[in-house]
PDB file of C-alpha atoms in Angstrom:
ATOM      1  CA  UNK A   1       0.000   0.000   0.000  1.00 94.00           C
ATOM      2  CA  UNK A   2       1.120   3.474  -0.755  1.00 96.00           C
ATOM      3  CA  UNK A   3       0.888   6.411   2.002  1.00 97.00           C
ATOM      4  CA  UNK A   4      -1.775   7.873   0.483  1.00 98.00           C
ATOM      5  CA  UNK A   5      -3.207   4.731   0.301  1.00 98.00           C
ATOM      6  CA  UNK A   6      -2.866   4.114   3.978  1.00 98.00           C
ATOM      7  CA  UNK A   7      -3.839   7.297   5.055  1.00 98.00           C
ATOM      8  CA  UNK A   8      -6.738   7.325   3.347  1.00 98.00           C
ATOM      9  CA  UNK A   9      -7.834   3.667   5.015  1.00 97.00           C
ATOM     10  CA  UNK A  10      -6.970   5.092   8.568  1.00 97.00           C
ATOM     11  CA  UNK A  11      -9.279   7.585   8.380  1.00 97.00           C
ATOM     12  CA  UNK A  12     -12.033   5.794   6.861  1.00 96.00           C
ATOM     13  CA  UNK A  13     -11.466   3.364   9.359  1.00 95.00           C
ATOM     14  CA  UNK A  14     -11.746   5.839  12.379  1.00 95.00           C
ATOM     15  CA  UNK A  15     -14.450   7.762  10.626  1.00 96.00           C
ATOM     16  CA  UNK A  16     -17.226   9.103  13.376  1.00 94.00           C
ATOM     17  CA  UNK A  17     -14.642   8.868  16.744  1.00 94.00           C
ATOM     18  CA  UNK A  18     -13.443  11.466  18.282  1.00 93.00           C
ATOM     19  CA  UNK A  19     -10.295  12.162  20.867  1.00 90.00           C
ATOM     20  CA  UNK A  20     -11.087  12.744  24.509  1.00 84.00           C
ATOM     21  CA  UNK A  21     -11.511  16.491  23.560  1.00 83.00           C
ATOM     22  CA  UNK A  22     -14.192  15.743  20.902  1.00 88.00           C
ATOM     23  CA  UNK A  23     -12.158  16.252  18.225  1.00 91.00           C
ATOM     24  CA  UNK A  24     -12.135  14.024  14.846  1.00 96.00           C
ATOM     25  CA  UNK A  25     -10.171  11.201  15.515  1.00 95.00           C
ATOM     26  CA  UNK A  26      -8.227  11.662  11.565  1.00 96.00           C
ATOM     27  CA  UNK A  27      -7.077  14.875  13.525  1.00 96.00           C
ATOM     28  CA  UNK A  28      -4.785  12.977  15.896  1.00 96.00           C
ATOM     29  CA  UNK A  29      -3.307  10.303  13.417  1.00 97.00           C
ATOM     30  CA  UNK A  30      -2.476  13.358  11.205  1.00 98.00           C
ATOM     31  CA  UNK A  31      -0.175  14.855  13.576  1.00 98.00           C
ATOM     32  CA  UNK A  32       1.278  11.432  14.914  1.00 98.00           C
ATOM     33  CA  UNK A  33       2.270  11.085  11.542  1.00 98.00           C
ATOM     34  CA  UNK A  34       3.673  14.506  10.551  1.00 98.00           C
ATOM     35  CA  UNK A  35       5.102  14.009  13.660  1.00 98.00           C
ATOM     36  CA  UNK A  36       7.010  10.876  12.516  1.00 98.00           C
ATOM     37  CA  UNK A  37       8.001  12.320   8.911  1.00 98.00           C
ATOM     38  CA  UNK A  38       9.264  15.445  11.010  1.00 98.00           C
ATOM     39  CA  UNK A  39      12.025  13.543  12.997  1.00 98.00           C
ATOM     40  CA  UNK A  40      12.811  11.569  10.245  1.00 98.00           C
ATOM     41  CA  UNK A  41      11.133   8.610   9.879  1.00 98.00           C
ATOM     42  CA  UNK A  42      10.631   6.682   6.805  1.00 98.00           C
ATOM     43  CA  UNK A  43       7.733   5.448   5.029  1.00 98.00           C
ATOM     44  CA  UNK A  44       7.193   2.480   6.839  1.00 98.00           C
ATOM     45  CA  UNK A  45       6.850   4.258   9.724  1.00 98.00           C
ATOM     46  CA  UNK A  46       4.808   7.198   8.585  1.00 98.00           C
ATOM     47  CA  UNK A  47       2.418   4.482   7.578  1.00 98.00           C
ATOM     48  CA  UNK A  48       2.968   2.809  10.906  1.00 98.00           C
ATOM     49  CA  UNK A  49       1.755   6.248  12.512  1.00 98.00           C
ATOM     50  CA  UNK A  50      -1.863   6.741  10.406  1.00 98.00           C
ATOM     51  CA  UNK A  51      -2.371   2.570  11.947  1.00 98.00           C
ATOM     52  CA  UNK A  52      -1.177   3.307  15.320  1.00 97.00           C
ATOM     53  CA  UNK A  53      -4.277   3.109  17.017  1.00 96.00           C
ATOM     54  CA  UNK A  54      -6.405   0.929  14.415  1.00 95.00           C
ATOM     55  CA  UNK A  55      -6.191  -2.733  16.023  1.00 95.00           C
ATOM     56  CA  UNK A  56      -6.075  -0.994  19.443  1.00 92.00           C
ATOM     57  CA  UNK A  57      -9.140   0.710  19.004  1.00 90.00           C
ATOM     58  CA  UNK A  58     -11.269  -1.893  17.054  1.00 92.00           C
ATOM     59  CA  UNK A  59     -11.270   0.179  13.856  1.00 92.00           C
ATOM     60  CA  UNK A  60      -9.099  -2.790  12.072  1.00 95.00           C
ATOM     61  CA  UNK A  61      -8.766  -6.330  12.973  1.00 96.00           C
ATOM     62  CA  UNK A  62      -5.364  -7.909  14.159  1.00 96.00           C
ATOM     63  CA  UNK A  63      -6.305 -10.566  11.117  1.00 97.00           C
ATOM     64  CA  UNK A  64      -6.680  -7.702   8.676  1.00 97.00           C
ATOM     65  CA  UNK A  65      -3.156  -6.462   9.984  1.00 97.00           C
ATOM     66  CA  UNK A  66      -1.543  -9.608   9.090  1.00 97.00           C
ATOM     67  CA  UNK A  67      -3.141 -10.259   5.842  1.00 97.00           C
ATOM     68  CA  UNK A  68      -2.828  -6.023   4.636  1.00 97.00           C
ATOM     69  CA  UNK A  69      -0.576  -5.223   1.838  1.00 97.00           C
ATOM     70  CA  UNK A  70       2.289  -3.702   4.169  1.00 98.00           C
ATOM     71  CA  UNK A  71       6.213  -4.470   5.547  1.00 98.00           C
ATOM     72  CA  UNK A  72       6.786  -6.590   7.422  1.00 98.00           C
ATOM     73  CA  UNK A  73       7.997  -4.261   9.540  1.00 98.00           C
ATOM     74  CA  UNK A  74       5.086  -1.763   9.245  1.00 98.00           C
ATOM     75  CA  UNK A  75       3.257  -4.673  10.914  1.00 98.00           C
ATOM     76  CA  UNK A  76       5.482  -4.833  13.612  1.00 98.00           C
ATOM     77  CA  UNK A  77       6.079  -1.604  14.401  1.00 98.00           C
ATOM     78  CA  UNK A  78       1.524  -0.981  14.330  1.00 98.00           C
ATOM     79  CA  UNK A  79       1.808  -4.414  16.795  1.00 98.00           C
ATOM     80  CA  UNK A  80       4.342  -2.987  19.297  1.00 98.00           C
ATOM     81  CA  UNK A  81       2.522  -0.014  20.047  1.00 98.00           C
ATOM     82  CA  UNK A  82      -0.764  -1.775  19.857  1.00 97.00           C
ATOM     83  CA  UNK A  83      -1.666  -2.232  23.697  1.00 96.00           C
ATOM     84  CA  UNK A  84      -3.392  -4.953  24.361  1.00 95.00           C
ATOM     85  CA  UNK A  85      -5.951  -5.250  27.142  1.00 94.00           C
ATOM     86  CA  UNK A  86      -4.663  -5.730  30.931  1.00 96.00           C
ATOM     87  CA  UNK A  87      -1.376  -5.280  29.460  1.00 97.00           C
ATOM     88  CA  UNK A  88       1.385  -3.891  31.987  1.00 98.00           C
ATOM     89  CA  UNK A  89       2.740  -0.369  31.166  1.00 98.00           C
ATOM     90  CA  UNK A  90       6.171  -2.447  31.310  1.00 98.00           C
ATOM     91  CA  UNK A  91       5.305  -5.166  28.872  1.00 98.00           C
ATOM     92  CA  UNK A  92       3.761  -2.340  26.407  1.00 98.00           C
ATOM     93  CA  UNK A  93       6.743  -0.444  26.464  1.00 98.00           C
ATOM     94  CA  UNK A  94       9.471  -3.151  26.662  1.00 98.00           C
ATOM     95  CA  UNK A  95       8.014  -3.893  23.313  1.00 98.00           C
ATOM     96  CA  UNK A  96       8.055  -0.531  21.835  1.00 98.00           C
ATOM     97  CA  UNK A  97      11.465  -0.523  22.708  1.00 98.00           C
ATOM     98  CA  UNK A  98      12.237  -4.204  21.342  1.00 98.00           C
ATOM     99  CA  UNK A  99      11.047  -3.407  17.812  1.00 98.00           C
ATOM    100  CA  UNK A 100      13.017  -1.444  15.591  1.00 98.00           C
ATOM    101  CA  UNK A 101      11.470   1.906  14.436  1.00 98.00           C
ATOM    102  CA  UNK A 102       8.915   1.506  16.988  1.00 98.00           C
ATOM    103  CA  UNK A 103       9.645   4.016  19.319  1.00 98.00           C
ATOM    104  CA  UNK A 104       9.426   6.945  17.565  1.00 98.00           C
ATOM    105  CA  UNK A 105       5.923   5.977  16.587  1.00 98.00           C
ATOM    106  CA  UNK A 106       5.125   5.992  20.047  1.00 98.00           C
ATOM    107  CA  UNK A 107       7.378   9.163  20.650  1.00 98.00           C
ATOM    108  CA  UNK A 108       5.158  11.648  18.221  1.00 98.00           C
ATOM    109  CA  UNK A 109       2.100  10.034  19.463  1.00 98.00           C
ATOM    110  CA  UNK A 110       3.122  10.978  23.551  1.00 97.00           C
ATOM    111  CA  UNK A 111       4.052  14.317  21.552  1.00 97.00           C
ATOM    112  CA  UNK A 112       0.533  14.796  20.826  1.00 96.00           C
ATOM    113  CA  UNK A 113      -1.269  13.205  23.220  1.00 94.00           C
ATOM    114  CA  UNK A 114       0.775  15.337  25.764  1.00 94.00           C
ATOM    115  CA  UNK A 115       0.257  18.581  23.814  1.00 94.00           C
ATOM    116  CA  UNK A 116      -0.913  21.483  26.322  1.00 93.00           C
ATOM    117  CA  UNK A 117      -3.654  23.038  23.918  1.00 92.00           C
ATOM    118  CA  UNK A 118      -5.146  19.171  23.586  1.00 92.00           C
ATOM    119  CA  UNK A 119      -5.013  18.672  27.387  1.00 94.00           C
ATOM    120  CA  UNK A 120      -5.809  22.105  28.038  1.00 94.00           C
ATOM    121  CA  UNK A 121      -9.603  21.466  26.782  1.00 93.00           C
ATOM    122  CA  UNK A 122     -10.007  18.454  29.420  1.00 94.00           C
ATOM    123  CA  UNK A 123     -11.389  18.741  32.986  1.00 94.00           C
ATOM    124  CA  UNK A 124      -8.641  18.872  35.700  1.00 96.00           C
ATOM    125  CA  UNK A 125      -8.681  15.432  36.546  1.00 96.00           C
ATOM    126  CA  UNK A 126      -8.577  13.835  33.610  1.00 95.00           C
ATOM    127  CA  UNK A 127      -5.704  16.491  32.254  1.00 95.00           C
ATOM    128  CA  UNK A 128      -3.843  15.297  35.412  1.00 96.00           C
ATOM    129  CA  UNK A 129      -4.240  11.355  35.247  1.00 96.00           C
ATOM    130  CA  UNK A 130      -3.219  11.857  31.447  1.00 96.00           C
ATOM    131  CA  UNK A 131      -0.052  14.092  32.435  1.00 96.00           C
ATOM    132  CA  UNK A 132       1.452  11.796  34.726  1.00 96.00           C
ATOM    133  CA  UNK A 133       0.587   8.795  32.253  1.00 96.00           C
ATOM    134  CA  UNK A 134       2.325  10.033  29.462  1.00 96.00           C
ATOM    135  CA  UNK A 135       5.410  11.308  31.665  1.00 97.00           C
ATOM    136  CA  UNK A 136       5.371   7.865  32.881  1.00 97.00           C
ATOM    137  CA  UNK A 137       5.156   5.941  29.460  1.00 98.00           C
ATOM    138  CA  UNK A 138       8.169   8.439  28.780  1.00 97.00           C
ATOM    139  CA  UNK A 139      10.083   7.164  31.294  1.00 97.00           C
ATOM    140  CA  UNK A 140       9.936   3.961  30.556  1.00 98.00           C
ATOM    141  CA  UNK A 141      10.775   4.574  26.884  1.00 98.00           C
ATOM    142  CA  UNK A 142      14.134   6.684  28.023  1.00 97.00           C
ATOM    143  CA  UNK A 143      12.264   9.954  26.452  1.00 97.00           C
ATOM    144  CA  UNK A 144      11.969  11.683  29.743  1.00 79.00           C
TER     145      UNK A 144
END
């Protein structure tokens, strides 16, 4: 699959949800993948970046993943930063960190996620929990 290609099947596949904030979901996987492309990653992972969230979030199935026209390592990198339910922050990120091109996937995605005019739009608690997730998660992944 090409980039426009796979762009084009992310958002159709996350058409109708929206981010904590309300906004379009597209929105998000946008800027994860600019995000990517900006510090350098490659195709694979800029394609990586629009699936990030697709098997996670039920808008793709892991057995469309495995049969989908991509790399090999596109697939991995969309599994490793996949988390999977009751999965241990440790596990999750140990894996980000195990498969190559991975982590900065999961780098521009904390990038957004963590954004102050995103979190700014949240209630207090919720902007809080999130904040000391993602600082957490960066930890973990030596981004801190």
């Amino acid at each position: 699959m090409t980039l426009t290609e796979v762009e084009a099947l992310a958002r159709r596949a996350h058409e109708g949800q929206t981010d904590k904030a309300g906004r379009p979901y597209a929105e998000h996987l946008a800027a994860v993948a600019e995000g990517v492309r900006a510090r350098g990653g490659n195709a694979e992972q800029i394609a990586a970046a629009w699936l990030h969230d697709a098997v996670e979030d039920g808008a793709l199935t892991p057995a469309w993943l495995a049969g989908a026209a991509l790399t090999a390592r596109t697939k991995a990198m969309v599994r490793a930063v996949t988390k999977r339910p009751g999965e241990p922050v440790e596990a999750y990120t140990a894996r980000i960190l195990a498969t190559p091109g991975a982590l900065l996937i999961k780098e521009a995605d904390l990038a957004h996620n963590a954004d102050p005019v995103r979190l700014a739009v949240l209630d207090a608690a919720t902007r809080e929990r999130l904040t000391v997730k993602y600082r957490r998660v960066r930890g973990l992944l030596g981004l801190a």
